[in-house]
mmCIF file of C-alpha atoms in Angstrom:
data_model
loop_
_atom_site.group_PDB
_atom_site.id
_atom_site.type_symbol
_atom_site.label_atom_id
_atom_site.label_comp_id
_atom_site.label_asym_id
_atom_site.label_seq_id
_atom_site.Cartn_x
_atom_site.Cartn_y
_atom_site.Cartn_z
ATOM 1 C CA UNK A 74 93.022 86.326 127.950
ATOM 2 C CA UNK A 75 92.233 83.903 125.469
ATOM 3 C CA UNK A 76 91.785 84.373 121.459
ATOM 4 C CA UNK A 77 89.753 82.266 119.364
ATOM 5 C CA UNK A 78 90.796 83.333 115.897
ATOM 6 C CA UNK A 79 91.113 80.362 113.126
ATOM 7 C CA UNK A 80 92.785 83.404 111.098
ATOM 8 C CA UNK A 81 96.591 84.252 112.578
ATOM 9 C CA UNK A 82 95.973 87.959 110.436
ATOM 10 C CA UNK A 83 92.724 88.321 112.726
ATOM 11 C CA UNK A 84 94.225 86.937 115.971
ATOM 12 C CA UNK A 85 97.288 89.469 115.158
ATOM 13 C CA UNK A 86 95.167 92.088 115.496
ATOM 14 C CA UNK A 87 93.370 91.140 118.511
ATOM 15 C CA UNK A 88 96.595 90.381 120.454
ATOM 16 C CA UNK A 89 97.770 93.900 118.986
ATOM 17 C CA UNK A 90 94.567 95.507 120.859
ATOM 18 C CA UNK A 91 94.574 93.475 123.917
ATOM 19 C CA UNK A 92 98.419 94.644 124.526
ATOM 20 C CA UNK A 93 96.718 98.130 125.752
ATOM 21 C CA UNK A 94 94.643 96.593 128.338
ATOM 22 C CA UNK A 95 96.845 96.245 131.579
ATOM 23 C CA UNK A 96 98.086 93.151 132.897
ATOM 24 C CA UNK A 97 97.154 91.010 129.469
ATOM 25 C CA UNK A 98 98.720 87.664 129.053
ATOM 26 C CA UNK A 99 96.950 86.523 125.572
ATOM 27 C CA UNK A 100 96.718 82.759 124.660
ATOM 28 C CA UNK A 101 95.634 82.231 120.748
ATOM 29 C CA UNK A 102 93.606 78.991 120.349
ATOM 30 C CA UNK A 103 93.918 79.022 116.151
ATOM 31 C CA UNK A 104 90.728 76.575 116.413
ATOM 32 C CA UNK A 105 87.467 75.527 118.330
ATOM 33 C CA UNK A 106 88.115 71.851 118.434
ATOM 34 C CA UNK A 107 87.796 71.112 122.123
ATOM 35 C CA UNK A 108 87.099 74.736 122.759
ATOM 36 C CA UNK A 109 85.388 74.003 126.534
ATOM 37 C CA UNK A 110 88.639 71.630 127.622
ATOM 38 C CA UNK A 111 90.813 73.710 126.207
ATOM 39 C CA UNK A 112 89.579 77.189 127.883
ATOM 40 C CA UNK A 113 88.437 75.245 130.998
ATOM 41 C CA UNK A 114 92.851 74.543 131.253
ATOM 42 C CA UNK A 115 93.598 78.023 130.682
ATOM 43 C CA UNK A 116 90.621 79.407 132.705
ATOM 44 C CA UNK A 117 91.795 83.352 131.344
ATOM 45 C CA UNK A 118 90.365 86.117 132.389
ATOM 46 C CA UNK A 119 88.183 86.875 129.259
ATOM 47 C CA UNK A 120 87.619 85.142 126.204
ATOM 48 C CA UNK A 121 87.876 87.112 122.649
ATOM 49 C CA UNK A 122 86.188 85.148 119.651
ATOM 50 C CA UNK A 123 86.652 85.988 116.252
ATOM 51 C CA UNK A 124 84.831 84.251 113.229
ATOM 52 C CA UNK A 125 83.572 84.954 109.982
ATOM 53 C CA UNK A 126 80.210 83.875 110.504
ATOM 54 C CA UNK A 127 79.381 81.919 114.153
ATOM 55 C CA UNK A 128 77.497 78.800 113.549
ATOM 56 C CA UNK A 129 74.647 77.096 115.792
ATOM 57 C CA UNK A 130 76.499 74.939 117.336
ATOM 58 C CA UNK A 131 79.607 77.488 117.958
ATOM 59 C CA UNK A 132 77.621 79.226 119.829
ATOM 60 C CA UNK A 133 76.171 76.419 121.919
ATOM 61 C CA UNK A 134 80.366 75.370 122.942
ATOM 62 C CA UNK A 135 80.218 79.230 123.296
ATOM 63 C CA UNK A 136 76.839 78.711 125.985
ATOM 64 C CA UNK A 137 79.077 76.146 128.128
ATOM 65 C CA UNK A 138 81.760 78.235 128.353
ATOM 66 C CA UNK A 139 80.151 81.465 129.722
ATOM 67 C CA UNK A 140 78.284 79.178 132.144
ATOM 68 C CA UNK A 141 81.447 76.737 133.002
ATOM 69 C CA UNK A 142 84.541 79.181 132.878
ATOM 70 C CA UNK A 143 81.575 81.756 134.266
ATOM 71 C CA UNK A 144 83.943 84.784 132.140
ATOM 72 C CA UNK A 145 83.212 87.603 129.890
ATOM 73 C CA UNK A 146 83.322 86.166 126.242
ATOM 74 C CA UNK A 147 83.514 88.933 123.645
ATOM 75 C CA UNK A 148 82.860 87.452 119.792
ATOM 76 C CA UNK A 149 83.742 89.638 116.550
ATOM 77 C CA UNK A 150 82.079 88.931 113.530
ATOM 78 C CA UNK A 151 82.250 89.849 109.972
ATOM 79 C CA UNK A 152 78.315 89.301 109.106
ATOM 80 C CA UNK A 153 75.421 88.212 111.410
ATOM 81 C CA UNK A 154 71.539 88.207 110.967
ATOM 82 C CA UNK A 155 69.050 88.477 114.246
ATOM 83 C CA UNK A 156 68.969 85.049 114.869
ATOM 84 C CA UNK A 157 72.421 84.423 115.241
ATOM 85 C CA UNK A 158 72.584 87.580 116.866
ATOM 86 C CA UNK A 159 70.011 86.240 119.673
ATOM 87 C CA UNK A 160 71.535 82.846 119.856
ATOM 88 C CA UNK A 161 74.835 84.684 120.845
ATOM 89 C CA UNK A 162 72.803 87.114 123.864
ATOM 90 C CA UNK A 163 70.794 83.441 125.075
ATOM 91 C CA UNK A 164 74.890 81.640 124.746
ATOM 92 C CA UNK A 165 76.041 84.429 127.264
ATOM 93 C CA UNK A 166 78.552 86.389 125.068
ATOM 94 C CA UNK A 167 79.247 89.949 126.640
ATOM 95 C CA UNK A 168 79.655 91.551 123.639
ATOM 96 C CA UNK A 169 78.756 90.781 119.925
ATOM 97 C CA UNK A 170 80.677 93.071 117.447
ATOM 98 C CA UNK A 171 79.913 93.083 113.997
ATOM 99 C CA UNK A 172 82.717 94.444 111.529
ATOM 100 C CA UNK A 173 84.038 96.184 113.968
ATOM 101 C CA UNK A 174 88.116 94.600 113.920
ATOM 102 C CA UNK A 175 90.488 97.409 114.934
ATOM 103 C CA UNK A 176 92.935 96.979 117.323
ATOM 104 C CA UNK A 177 92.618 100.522 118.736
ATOM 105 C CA UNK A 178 88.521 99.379 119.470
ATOM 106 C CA UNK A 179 89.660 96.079 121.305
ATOM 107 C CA UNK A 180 89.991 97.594 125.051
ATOM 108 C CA UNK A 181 86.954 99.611 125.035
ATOM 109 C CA UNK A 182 85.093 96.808 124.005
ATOM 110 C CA UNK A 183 86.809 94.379 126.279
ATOM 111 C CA UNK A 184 86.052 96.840 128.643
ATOM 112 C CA UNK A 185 82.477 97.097 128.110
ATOM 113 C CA UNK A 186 82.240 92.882 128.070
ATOM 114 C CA UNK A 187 83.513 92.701 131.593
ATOM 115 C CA UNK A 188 81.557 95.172 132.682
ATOM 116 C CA UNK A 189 78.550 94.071 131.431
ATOM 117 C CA UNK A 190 79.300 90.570 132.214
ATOM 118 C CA UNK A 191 79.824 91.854 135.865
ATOM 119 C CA UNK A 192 76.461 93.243 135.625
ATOM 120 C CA UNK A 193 74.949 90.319 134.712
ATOM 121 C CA UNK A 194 76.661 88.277 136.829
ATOM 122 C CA UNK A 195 75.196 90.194 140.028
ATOM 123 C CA UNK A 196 71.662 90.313 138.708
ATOM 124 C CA UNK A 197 71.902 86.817 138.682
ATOM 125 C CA UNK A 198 73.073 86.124 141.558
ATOM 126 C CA UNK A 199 70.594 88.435 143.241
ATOM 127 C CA UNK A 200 67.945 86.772 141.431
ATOM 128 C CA UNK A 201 69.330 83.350 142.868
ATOM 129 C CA UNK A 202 68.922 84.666 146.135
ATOM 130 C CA UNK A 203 65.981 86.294 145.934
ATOM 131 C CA UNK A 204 64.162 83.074 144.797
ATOM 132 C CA UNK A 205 65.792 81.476 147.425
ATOM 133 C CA UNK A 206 64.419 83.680 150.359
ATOM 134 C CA UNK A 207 61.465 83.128 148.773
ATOM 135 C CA UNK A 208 61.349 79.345 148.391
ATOM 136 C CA UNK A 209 62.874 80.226 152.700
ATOM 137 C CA UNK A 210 59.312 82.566 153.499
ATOM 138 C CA UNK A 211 57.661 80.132 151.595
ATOM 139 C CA UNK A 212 58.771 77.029 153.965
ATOM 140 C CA UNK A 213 58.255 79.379 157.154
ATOM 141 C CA UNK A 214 55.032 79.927 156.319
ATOM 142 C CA UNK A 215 53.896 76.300 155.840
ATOM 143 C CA UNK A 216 55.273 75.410 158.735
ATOM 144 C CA UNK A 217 53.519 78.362 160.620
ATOM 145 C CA UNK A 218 50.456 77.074 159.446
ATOM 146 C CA UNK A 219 51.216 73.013 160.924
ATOM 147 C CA UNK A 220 51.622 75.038 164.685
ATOM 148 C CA UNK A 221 48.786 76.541 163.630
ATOM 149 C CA UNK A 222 46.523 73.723 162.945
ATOM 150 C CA UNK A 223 48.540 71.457 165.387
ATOM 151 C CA UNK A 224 48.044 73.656 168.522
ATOM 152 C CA UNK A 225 45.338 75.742 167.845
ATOM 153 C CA UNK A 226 48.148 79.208 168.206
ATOM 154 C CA UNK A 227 47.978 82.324 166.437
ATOM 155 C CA UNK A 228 50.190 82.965 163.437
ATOM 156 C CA UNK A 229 51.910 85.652 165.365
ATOM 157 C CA UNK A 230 52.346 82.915 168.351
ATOM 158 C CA UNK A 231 53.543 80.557 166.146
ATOM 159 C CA UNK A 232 56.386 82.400 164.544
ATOM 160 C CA UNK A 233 57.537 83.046 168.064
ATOM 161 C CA UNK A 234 57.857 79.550 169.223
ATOM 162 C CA UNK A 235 59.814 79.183 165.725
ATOM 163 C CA UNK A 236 61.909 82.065 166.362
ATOM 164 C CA UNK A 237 62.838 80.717 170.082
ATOM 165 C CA UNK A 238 63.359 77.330 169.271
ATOM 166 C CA UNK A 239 66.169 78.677 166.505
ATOM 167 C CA UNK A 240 67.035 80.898 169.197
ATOM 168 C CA UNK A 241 67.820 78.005 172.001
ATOM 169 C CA UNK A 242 69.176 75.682 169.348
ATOM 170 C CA UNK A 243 71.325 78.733 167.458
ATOM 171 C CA UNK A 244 69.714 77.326 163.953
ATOM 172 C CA UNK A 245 68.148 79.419 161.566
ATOM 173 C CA UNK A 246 64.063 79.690 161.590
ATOM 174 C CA UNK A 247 64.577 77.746 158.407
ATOM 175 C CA UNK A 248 65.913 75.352 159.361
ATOM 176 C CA UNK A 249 63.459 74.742 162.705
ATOM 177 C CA UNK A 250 60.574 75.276 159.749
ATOM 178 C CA UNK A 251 61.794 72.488 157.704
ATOM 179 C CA UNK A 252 62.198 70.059 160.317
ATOM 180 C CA UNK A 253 58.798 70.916 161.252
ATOM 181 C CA UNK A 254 57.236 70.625 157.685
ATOM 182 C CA UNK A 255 59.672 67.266 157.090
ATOM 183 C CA UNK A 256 58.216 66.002 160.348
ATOM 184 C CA UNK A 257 54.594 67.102 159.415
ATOM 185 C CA UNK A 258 54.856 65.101 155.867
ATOM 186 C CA UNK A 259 56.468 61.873 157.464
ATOM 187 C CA UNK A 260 53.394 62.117 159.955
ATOM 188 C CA UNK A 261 51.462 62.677 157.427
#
């Protein structure tokens, strides 16, 4: 785990809290100077943040390293306001506590980051394939529509002849539709 603390009080009582979650091996970083190299080396399991008051463009380094070290970030504050508040949810931190430093509150909290991270994680990769099955149906379809129009079939017929050529050629339908539609555009 990695700690972001510019305070070595604060960053005391992190490490002091993260002790109680199993298997932690904490690494304080005492400032954000290079923050992305410098967790991108360590690549840790979750990264804690502690700061007085985030700035702007804290929490855009904060944005690349949810979406580069793809990890749970969990950021302690002593103030906040909505906006800052909303750049940290659109920056990808986990979880955003507000004067809430206690080491006995550090593992549930942790706890709750990674499992909402988790969460969020799935959704998007279900939303990644979803719109990817789609953009798939989508190509299928246009390509149903060229054997269509080319030789006068059904749609029903022409999803067959799709289906057996990926069949005799052990490619995906997808792949027999976008050679079709790729071939289709070329002959314009």
């Amino acid at each position: 785990m990695a700690v972001v603390d510019p305070s070595r009080a604060r960053a005391a009582i992190l490490e002091e809290g993260l002790r109680a979650v199993e298997g932690a091996r904490v690494v304080v970083i005492p400032d954000t100077a290079d923050l992305l190299d410098r967790l991108s080396a360590l690549s840790p399991d979750v990264v804690v943040i502690h700061l007085e008051s985030p700035s702007r463009d804290l929490l855009e380094q904060m944005f690349g390293v949810s979406r580069l070290v793809e990890r749970p970030v969990a950021m302690f504050v002593d103030r906040t306001d909505t906006p800052m508040m909303q750049a940290a949810v659109d920056a990808g931190i986990s979880a955003y506590i507000v004067d809430g430093l206690r080491a006995e509150r550090i593992k549930p909290i942790i706890e709750i980051a990674i499992l909402r991270f988790n969460a969020f994680a799935r959704l998007q990769r279900e939303l990644t394939e979803a719109k990817s099955e789609l953009a798939d149906r989508k190509l299928i379809e246009r390509a149903k529509g060229i054997l269509m129009s080319a030789k006068g079939l059904t749609e029903d017929e022409a999803y067959k002849q799709l289906r057996r050529k990926a069949m005799n050629e052990k490619r995906k339908i997808v792949d027999i539709a976008r050679a079709i539609v790729t071939a289709a555009d070329l002959l314009g």
